[in-house]
Coordinates of C-alpha atoms in Angstrom, one line a residue:
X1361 CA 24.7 6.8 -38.3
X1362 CA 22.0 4.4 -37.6
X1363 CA 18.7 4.6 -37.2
X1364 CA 16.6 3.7 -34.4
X1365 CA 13.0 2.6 -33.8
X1366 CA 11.1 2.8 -30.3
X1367 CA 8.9 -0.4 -28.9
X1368 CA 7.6 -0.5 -25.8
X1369 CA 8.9 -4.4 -25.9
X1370 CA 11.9 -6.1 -27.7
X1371 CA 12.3 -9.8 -27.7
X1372 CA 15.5 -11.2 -28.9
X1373 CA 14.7 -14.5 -30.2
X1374 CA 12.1 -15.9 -31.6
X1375 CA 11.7 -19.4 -30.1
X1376 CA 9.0 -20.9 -27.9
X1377 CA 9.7 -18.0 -25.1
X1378 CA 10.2 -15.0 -26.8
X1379 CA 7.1 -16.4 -28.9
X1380 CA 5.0 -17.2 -25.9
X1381 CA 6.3 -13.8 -24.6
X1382 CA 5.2 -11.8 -27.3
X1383 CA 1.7 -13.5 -27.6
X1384 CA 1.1 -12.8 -23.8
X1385 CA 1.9 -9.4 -23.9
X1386 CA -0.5 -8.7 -26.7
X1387 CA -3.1 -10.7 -25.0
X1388 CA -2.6 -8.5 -22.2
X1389 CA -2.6 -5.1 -23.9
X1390 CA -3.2 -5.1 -27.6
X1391 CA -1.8 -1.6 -28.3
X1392 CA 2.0 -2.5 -27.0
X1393 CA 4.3 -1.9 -29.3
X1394 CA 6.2 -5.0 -29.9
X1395 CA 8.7 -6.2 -31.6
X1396 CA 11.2 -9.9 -32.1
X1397 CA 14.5 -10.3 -34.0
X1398 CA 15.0 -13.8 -35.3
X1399 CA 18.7 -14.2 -36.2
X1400 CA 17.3 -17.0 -38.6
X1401 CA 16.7 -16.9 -42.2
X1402 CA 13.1 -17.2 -41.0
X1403 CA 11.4 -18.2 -37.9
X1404 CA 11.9 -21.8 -36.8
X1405 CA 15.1 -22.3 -39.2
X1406 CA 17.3 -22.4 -36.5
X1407 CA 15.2 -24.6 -34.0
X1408 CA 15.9 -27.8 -33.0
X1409 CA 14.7 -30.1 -30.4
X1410 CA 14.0 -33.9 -30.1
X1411 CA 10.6 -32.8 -29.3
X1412 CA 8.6 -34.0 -27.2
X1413 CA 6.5 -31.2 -25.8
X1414 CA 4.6 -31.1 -22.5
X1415 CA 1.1 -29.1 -23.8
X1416 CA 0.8 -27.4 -19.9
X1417 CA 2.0 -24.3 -21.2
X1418 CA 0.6 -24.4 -24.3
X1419 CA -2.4 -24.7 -23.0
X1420 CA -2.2 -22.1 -20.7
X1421 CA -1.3 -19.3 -23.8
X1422 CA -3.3 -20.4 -26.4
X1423 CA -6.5 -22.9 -24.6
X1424 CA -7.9 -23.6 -28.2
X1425 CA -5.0 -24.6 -29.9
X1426 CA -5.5 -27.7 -31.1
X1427 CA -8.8 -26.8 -32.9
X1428 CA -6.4 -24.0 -34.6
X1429 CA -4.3 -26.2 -36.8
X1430 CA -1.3 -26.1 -34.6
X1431 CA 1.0 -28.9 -36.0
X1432 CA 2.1 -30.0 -32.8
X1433 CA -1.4 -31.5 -32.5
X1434 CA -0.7 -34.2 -35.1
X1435 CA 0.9 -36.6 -32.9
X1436 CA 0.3 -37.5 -29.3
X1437 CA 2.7 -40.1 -27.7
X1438 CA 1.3 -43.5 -27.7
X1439 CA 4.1 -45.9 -26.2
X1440 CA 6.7 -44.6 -24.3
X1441 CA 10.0 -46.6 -24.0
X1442 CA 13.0 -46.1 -21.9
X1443 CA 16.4 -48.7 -23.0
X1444 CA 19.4 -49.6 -20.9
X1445 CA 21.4 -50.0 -24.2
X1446 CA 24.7 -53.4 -24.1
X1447 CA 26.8 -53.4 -27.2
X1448 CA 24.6 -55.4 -28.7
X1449 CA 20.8 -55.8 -26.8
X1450 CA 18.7 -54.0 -24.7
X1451 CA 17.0 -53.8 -20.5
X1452 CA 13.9 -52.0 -20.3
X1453 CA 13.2 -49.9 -17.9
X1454 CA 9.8 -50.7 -16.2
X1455 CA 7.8 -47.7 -16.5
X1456 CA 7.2 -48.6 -12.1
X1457 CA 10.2 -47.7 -11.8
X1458 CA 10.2 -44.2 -12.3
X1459 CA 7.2 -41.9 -11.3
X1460 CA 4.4 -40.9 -13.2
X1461 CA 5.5 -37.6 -14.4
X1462 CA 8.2 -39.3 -16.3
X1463 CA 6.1 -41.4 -18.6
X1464 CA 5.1 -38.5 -21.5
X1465 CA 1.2 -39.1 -20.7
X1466 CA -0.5 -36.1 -22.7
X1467 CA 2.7 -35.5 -24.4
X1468 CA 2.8 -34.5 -28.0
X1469 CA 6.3 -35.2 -30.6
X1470 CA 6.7 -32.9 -33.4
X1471 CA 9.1 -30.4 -35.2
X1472 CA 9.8 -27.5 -32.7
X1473 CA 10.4 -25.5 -36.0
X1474 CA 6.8 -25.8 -36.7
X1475 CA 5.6 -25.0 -33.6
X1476 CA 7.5 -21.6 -33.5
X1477 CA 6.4 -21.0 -37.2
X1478 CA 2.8 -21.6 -35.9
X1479 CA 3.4 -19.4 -33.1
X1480 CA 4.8 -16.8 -35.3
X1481 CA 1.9 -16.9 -37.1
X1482 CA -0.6 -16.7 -33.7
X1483 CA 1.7 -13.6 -32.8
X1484 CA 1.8 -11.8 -36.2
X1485 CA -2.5 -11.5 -35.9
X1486 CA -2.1 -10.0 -33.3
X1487 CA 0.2 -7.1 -34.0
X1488 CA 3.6 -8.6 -33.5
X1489 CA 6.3 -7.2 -35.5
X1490 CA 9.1 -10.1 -36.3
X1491 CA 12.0 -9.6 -38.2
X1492 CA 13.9 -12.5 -39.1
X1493 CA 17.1 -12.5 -40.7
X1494 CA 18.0 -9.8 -38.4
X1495 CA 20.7 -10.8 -35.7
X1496 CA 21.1 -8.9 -32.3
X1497 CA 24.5 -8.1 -32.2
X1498 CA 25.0 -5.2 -29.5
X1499 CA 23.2 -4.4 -26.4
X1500 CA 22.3 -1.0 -25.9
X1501 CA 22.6 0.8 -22.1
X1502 CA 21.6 4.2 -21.4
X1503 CA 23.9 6.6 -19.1
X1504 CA 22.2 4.9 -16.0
X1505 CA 23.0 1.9 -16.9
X1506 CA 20.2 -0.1 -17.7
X1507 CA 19.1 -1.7 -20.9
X1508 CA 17.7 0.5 -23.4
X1509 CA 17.4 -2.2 -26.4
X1510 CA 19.8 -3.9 -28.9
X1511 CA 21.2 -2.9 -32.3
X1512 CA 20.9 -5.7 -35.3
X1513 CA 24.8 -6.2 -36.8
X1514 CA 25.8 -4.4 -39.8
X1515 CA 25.0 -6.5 -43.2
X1516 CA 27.5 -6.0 -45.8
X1517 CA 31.4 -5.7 -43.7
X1518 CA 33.6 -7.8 -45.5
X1519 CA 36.5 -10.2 -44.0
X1520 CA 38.6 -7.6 -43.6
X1521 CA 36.3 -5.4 -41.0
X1522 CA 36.3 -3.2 -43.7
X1523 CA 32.2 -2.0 -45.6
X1524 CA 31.8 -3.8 -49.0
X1525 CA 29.5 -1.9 -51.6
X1526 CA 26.6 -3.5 -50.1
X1527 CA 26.9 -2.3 -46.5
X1528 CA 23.9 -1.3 -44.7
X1529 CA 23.9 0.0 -41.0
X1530 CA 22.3 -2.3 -38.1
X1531 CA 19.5 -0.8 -36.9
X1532 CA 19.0 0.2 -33.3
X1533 CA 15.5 -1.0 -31.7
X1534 CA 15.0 1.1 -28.2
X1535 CA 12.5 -0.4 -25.6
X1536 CA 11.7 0.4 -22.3
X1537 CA 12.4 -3.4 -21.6
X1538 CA 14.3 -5.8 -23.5
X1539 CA 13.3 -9.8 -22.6
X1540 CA 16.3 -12.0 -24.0
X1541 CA 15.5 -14.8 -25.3
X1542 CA 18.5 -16.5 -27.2
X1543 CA 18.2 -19.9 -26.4
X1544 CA 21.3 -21.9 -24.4
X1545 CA 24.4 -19.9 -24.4
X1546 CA 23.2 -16.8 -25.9
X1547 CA 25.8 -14.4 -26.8
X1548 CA 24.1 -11.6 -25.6
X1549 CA 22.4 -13.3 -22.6
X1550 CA 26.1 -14.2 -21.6
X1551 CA 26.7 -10.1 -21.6
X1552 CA 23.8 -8.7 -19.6
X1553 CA 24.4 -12.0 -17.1
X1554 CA 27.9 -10.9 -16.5
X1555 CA 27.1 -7.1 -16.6
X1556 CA 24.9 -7.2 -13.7
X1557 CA 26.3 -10.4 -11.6
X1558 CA 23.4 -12.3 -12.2
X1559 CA 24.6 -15.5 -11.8
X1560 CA 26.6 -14.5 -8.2
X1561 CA 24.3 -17.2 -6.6
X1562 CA 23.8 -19.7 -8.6
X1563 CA 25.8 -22.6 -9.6
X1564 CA 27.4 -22.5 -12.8
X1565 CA 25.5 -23.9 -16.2
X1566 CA 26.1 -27.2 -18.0
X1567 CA 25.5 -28.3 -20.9
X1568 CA 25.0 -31.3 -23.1
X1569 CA 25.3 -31.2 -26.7
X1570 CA 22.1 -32.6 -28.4
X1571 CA 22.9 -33.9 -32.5
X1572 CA 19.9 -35.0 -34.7
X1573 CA 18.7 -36.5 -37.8
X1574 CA 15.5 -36.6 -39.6
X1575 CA 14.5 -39.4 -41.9
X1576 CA 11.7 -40.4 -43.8
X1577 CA 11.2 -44.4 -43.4
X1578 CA 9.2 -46.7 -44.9
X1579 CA 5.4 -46.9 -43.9
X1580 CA 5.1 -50.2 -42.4
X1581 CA 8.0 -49.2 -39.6
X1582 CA 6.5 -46.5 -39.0
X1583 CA 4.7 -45.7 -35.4
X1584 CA 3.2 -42.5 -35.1
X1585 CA 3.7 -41.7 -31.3
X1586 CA 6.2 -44.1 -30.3
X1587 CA 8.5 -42.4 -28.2
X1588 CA 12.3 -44.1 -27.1
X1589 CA 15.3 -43.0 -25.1
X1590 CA 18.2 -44.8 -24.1
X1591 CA 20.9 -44.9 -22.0
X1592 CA 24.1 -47.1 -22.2
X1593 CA 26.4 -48.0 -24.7
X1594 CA 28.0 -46.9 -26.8
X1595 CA 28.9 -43.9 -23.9
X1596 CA 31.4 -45.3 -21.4
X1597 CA 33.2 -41.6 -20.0
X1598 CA 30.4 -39.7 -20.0
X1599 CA 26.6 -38.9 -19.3
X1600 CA 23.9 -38.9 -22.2
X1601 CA 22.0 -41.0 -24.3
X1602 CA 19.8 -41.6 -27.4
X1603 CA 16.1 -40.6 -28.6
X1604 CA 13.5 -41.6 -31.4
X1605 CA 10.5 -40.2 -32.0
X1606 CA 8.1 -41.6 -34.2
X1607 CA 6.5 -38.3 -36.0
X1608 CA 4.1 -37.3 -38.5
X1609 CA 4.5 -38.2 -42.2
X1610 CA 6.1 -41.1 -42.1
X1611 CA 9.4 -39.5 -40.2
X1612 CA 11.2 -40.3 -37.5
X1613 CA 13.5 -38.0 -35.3
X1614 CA 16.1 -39.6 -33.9
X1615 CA 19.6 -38.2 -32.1
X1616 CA 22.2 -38.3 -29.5
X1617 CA 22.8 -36.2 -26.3
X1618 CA 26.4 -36.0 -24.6
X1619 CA 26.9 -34.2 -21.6
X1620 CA 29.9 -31.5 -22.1
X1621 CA 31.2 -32.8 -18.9
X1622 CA 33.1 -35.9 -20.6
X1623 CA 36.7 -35.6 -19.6
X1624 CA 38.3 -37.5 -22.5
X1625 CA 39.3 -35.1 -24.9
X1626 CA 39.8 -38.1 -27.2
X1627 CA 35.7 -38.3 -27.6
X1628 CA 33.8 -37.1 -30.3
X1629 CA 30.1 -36.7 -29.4
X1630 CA 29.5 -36.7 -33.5
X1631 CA 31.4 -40.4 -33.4
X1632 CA 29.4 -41.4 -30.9
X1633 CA 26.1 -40.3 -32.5
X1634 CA 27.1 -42.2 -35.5
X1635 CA 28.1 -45.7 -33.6
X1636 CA 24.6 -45.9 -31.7
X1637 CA 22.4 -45.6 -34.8
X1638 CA 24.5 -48.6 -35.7
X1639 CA 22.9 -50.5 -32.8
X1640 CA 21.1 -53.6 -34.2
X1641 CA 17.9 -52.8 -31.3
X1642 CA 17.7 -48.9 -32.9
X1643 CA 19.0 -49.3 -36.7
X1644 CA 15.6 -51.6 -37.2
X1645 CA 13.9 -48.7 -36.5
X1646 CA 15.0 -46.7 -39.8
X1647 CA 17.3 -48.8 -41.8
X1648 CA 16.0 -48.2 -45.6
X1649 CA 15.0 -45.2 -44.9
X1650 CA 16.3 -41.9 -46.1
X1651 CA 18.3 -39.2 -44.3
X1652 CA 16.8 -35.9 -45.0
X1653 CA 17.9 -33.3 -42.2
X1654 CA 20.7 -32.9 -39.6
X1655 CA 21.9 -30.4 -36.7
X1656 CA 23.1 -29.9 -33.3
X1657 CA 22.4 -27.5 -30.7
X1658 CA 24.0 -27.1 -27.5
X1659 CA 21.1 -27.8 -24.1
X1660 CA 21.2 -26.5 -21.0
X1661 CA 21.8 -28.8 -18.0
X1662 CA 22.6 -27.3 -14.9
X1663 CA 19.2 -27.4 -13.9
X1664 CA 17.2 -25.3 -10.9
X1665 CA 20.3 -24.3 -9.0
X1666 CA 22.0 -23.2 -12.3
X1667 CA 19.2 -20.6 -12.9
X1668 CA 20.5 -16.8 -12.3
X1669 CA 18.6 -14.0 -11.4
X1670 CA 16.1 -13.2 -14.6
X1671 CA 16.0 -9.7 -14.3
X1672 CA 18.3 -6.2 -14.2
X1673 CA 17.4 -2.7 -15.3
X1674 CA 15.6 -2.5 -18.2
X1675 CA 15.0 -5.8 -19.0
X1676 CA 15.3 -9.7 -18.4
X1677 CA 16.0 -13.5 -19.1
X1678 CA 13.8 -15.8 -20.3
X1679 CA 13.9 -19.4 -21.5
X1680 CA 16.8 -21.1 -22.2
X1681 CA 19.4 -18.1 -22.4
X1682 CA 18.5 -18.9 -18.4
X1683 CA 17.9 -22.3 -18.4
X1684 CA 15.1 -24.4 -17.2
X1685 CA 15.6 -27.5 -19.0
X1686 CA 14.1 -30.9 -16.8
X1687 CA 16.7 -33.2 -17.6
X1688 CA 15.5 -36.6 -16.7
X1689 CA 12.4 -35.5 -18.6
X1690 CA 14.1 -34.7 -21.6
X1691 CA 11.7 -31.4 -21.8
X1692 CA 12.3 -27.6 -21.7
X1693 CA 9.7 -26.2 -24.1
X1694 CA 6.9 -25.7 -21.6
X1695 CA 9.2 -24.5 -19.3
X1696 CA 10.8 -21.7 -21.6
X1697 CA 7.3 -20.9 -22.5
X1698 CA 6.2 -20.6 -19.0
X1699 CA 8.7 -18.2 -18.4
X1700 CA 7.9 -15.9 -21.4
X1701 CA 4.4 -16.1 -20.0
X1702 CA 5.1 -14.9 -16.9
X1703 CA 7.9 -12.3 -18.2
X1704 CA 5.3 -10.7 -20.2
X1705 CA 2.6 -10.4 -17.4
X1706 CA 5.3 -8.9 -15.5
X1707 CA 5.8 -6.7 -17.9
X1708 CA 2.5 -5.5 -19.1
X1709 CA 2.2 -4.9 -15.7
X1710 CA 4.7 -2.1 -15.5
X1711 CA 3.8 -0.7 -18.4
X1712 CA 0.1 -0.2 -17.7
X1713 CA 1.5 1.5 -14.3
X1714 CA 3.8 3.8 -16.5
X1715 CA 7.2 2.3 -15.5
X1716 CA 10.4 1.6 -17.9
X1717 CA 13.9 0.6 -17.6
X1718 CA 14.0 -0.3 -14.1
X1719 CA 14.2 -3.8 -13.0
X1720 CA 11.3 -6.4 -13.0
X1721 CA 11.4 -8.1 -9.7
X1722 CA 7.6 -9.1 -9.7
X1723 CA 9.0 -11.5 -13.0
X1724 CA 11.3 -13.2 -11.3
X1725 CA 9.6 -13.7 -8.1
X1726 CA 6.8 -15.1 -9.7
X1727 CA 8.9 -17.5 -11.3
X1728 CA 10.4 -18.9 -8.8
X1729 CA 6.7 -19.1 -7.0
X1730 CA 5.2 -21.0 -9.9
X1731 CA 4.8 -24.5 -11.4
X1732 CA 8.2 -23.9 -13.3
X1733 CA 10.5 -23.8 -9.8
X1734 CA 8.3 -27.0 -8.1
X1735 CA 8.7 -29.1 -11.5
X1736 CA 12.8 -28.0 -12.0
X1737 CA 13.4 -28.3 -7.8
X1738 CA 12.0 -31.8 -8.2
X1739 CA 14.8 -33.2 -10.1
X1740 CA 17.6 -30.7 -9.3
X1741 CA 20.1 -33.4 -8.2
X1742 CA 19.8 -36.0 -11.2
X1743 CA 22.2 -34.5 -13.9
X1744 CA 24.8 -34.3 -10.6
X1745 CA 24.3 -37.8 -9.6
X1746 CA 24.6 -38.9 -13.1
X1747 CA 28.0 -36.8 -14.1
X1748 CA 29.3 -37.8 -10.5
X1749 CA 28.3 -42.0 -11.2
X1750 CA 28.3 -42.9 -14.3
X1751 CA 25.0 -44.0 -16.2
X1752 CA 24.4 -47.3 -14.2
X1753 CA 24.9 -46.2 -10.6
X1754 CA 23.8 -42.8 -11.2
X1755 CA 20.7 -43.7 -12.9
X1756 CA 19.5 -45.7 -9.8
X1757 CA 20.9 -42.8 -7.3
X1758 CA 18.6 -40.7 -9.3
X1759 CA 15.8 -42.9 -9.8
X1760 CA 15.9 -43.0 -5.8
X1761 CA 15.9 -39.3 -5.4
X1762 CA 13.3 -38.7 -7.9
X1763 CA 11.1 -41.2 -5.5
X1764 CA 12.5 -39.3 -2.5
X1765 CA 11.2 -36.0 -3.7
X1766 CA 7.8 -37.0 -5.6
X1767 CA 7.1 -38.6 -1.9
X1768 CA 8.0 -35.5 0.0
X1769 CA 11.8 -36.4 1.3
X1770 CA 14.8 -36.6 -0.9
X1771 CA 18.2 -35.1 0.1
X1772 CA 18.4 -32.5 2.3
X1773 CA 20.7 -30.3 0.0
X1774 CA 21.4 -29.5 -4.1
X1775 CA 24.5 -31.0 -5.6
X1776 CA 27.0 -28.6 -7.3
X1777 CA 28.6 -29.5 -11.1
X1778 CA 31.6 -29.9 -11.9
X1779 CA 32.9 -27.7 -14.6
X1780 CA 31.6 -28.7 -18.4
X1781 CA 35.5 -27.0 -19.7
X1782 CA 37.8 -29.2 -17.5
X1783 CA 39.8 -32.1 -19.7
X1784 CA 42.2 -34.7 -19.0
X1785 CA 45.6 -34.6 -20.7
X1786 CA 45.2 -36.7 -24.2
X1787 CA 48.9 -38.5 -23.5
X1788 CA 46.5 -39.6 -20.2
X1789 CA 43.3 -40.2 -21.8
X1790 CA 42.1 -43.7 -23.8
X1791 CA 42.1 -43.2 -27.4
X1792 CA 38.8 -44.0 -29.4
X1793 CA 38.3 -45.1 -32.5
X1794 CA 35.4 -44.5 -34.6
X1795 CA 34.5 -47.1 -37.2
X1796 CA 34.3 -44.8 -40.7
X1797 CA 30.4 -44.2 -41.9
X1798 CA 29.1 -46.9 -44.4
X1799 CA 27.0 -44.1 -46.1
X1800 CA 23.6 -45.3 -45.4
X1801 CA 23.1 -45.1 -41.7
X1802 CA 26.3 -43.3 -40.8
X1803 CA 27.8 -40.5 -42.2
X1804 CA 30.9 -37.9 -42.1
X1805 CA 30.3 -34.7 -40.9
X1806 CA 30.6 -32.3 -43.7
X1807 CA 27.9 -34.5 -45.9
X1808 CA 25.5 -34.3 -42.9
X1809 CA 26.1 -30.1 -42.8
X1810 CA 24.8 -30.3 -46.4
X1811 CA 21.8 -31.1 -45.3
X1812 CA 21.6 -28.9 -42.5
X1813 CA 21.4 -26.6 -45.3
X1814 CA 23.7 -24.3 -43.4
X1815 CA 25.3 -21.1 -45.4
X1816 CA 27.2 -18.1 -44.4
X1817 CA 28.3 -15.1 -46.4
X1818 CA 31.5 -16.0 -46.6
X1819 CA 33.3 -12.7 -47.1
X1820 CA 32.2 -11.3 -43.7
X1821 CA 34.1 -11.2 -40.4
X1822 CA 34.5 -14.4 -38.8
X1823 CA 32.1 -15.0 -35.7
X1824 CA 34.0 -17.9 -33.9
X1825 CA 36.7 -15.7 -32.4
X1826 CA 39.9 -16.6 -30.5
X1827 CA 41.0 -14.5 -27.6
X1828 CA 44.6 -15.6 -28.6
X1829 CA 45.2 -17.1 -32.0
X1830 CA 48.3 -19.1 -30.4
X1831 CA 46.3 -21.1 -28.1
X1832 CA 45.0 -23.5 -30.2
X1833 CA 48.7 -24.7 -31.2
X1834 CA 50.8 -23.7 -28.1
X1835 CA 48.3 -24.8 -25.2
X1836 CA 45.5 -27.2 -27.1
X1837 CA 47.3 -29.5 -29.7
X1838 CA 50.4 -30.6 -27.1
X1839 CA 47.5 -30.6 -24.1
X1840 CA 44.7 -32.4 -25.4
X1841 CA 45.4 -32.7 -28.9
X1842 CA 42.8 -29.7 -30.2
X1843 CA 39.8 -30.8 -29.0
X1844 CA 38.0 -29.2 -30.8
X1845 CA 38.4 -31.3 -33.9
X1846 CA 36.0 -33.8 -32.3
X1847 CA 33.8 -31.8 -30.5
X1848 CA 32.4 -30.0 -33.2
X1849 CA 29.6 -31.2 -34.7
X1850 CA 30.3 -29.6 -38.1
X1851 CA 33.8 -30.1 -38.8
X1852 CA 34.6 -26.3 -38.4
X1853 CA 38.1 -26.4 -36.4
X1854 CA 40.8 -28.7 -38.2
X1855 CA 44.7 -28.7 -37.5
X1856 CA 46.6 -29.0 -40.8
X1857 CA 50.1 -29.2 -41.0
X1858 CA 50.9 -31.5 -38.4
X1859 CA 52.7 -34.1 -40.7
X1860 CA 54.7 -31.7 -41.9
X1861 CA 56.3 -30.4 -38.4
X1862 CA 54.3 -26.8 -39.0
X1863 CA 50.6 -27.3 -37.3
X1864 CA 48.5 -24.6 -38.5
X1865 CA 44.6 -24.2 -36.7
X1866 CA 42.1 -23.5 -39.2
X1867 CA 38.3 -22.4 -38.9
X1868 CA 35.7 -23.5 -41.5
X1869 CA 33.3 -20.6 -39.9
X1870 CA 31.4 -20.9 -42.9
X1871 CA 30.2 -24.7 -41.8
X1872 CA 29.0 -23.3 -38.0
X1873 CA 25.8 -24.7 -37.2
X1874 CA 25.3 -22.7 -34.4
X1875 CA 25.0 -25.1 -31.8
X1876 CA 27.6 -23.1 -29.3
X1877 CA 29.9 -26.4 -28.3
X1878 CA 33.2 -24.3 -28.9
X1879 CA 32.1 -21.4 -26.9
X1880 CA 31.9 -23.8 -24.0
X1881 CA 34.3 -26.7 -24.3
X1882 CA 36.9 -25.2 -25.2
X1883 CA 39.6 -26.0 -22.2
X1884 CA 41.0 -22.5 -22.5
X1885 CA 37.9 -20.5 -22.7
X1886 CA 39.8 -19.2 -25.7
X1887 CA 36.9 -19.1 -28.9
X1888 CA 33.8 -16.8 -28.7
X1889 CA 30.6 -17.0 -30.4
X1890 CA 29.3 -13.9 -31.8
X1891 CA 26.1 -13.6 -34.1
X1892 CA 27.2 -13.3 -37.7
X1893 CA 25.4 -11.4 -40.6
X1894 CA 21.7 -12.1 -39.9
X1895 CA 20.5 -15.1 -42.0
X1896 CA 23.4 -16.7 -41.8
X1897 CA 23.7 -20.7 -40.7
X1898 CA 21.4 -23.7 -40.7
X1899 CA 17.8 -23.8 -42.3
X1900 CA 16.1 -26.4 -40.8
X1901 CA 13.0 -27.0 -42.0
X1902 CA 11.0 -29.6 -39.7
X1903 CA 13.4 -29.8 -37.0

């Protein structure tokens, strides 16, 4: 029997929007009873973003923020960059080229991590309850079908489903509204949107898959505040690029997004990661310096006409488990936070008018009436033109519609997307070889999970779960030779056996970082992502 405890509010997630969320409501009513789950160890250890964060938001939640010690604070962006990357040199971009909005001006680069650990912090003075460590793993609905809260996942079920002597009951947390705040790909968000239908009219979501690495340089490279993206080589078959962000303390962020589109299931987005830090133009940037984090977290890419209906009895989506990443920006913190803003007004709202479980519409409408929808609108038809093009032509399509729209025109409709799951046939598709990693700027996979400082329980159920266990082998491996031994960022699916005539899929769950990839590349649709026992996977600490 579990045992439940009753908020007025329950925030799953505690990232920039369930944080914003929570702050807002308090500000709004200081007697609310709310509450946030963090599925992390602790708050911020499973964040990662480049970052480069847009204050507007910010600003908006907390005006005084910078005089509060808030480490985002430490580094404004001084030089913005933007490469056209050849094998071997550079083109770039003249800042004329692309309007104002793009160039980071007032911009700040920092760990995410310690932004939400800051947050946490802003939150907790005010009556916030958080509870990390604590995974959402069921969504609760009362008999009229609306959401009455979630139930954290039992700790202490062993491999075979079965309690171990340390098992302890997840607890039920009953609100009269639930906000979801996951992140991209939420398991639960991927529920309640299905549930209800929420996504009926709206195209589906993309994603790119977003890998980074922290390292502490020497002094006299560093650059506090330079920030650089690129485009180019070494991608050939699909969209993305590269970024580095000169931070605080001597460290610089620097990583690799690939758009989930790619149709060569040959490609390994870690593979490519590792080739483009070999580029002589970025490598000068870090090269005897020391590697001291990694991860990878799946982005959302689909952009304004991928966003669903944020709202259904009893509760609603905010952030990224909806999705209102900018894309040619590069930026969806201010965005998410935005949205937990105005989720919370919408809320406290309600609440003061004695209202619970029914369905927030003055949320969503506000939304899509605010700064959030005119910012998102603007650039709704990039990541189409660049998935559709290719990175030269679709860059200057792009770089012509964002004109269009800044100046009032632009196309008279939205592009669609074409599905992230779809592959080519490996027997059709170009092989590609990756050089192996010297050690000192590249690196294999399961040396950079070490320092992910990922860890699982091991003797738990697994949480990457296949619909049919003879996919992988009978529809994947003769198909498109497994994919999924190149798309993971952590090395978790590997097919043994092969030489040997008997090919056997095997899952190294205990190596997931979280980042969602399987549970959306997959061309069979065939693995799920659940939440395993709270605490479980990466630790980041200043990602």
């Amino acid at each position: 029997m579990r045992e439940a405890m009753e908020y007025d509010v329950v925030i799953v997630g505690a990232g920039p929007a369930g944080l914003s969320a929570a702050i807002r409501l308090k500000q709004c009513d200081v007697d609310l009873r709310v509450c946030v789950l963090e599925k992390g160890s602790e708050v911020g250890a499973h964040i990662l973003s480049g970052a480069v964060v847009d204050p507007r938001a910010l600003d908006e939640l907390i005006p005084d923020w910078r005089a509060r010690d808030c480490p985002l604070a430490a580094v404004p962006v001084t030089d913005n960059r933007h490469w056209f990357l050849t094998r071997r040199g550079k083109f770039a971009l003249p800042h004329w080229l692309t309007p104002g909005w793009m160039h980071n001006k007032g911009a700040y680069t920092g760990s995410l991590g310690n932004l939400c650990r800051w947050m946490a912090a802003q939150a907790e003075e005010l009556g916030v309850e958080i509870f990390p460590g604590f995974a959402a793993a069921e969504v609760l609905y009362d008999d009229a079908g609306a959401v009455r809260g979630v139930a954290t996942g039992d700790m202490g079920v062993g491999r075979d489903g079965e309690p171990r002597n340390d098992y302890q009951p997840g607890m039920e947390l009953h609100a009269r509204y639930t906000l979801f705040a996951e992140g991209a790909r939420g398991h639960l968000s991927k529920q309640v949107i299905a549930r209800y239908a929420l996504d009926a009219n709206s195209a589906p979501q993309v994603y790119g898959l977003g890998i980074k690495e922290l390292w502490d340089i020497p002094q006299a490279k560093h650059q506090p505040g330079l920030v650089i993206h690129t485009q180019g080589w070494p991608l050939t078959d699909a969209y993305g690029g590269g970024f580095l962000y000169h931070q605080a303390d001597g460290q610089v962020a620097l990583g690799f997004v690939v758009g989930l589109g790619y149709r060569n299931p040959h490609l390994s987005p870690f593979g490519e990661f590792q080739r483009w830090k070999h580029h002589p133009e970025i490598r000068a940037f870090f090269e005897g310096g020391k590697r001291v984090s990694y991860g990878a977290r799946v982005i959302n890419e689909g952009g304004w006409q991928s966003v669903p209906k944020l709202v259904f009895p009893g509760g609603a989506l905010v952030g990224c488990a909806a999705g209102f990443v900018n894309v040619p920006r590069i930026k969806g913190s201010h965005t998410a936070m935005k949205s937990g803003i105005l989720a919370a007004e919408a809320v406290a709202q309600v609440l003061d008018a004695g209202r619970g479980g029914d369905t927030l519409e003055t949320y969503d409408t506000a939304l899509r009436s605010s700064w959030v929808s005119t910012e998102l609108a603007m650039v709704s038809n990039v990541q189409p033109l660049l998935a559709r093009f290719g990175a030269l032509l679709g860059t200057a399509l792009a770089g012509v519609e964002m004109w269009m729209r800044t100046l009032g025109i632009g196309l008279p409709y939205t592009l669609a997307h074409p599905s992230d799951r779809k592959l080519h046939k490996a027997s059709r598709s170009k092989p590609i070889s990756y050089p192996a990693p010297d050690g000192v700027i590249s690196f294999d996979r399961l040396s950079s999970v070490f320092v992910s400082n990922t860890n699982h329980e091991e003797d738990q159920p697994a949480h990457l779960r296949l619909a049919d266990p003879a996919v992988p082998v009978a529809h994947n491996l003769p198909l498109y030779d497994e994919p999924a031994q190149r798309y993971c960022p952590a090395g978790v699916y590997e097919v043994t056996g092969k030489e040997e005539g008997s090919p056997r899929f095997v899952i190294n769950a205990q190596n997931c970082l979280h980042c969602k990839t399987c549970d959306i590349k997959d061309p069979a649709g065939n693995i799920t992502w659940v939440a395993p026992e709270g605490g479980g996977g990466p630790n980041y600490p200043n990602m």
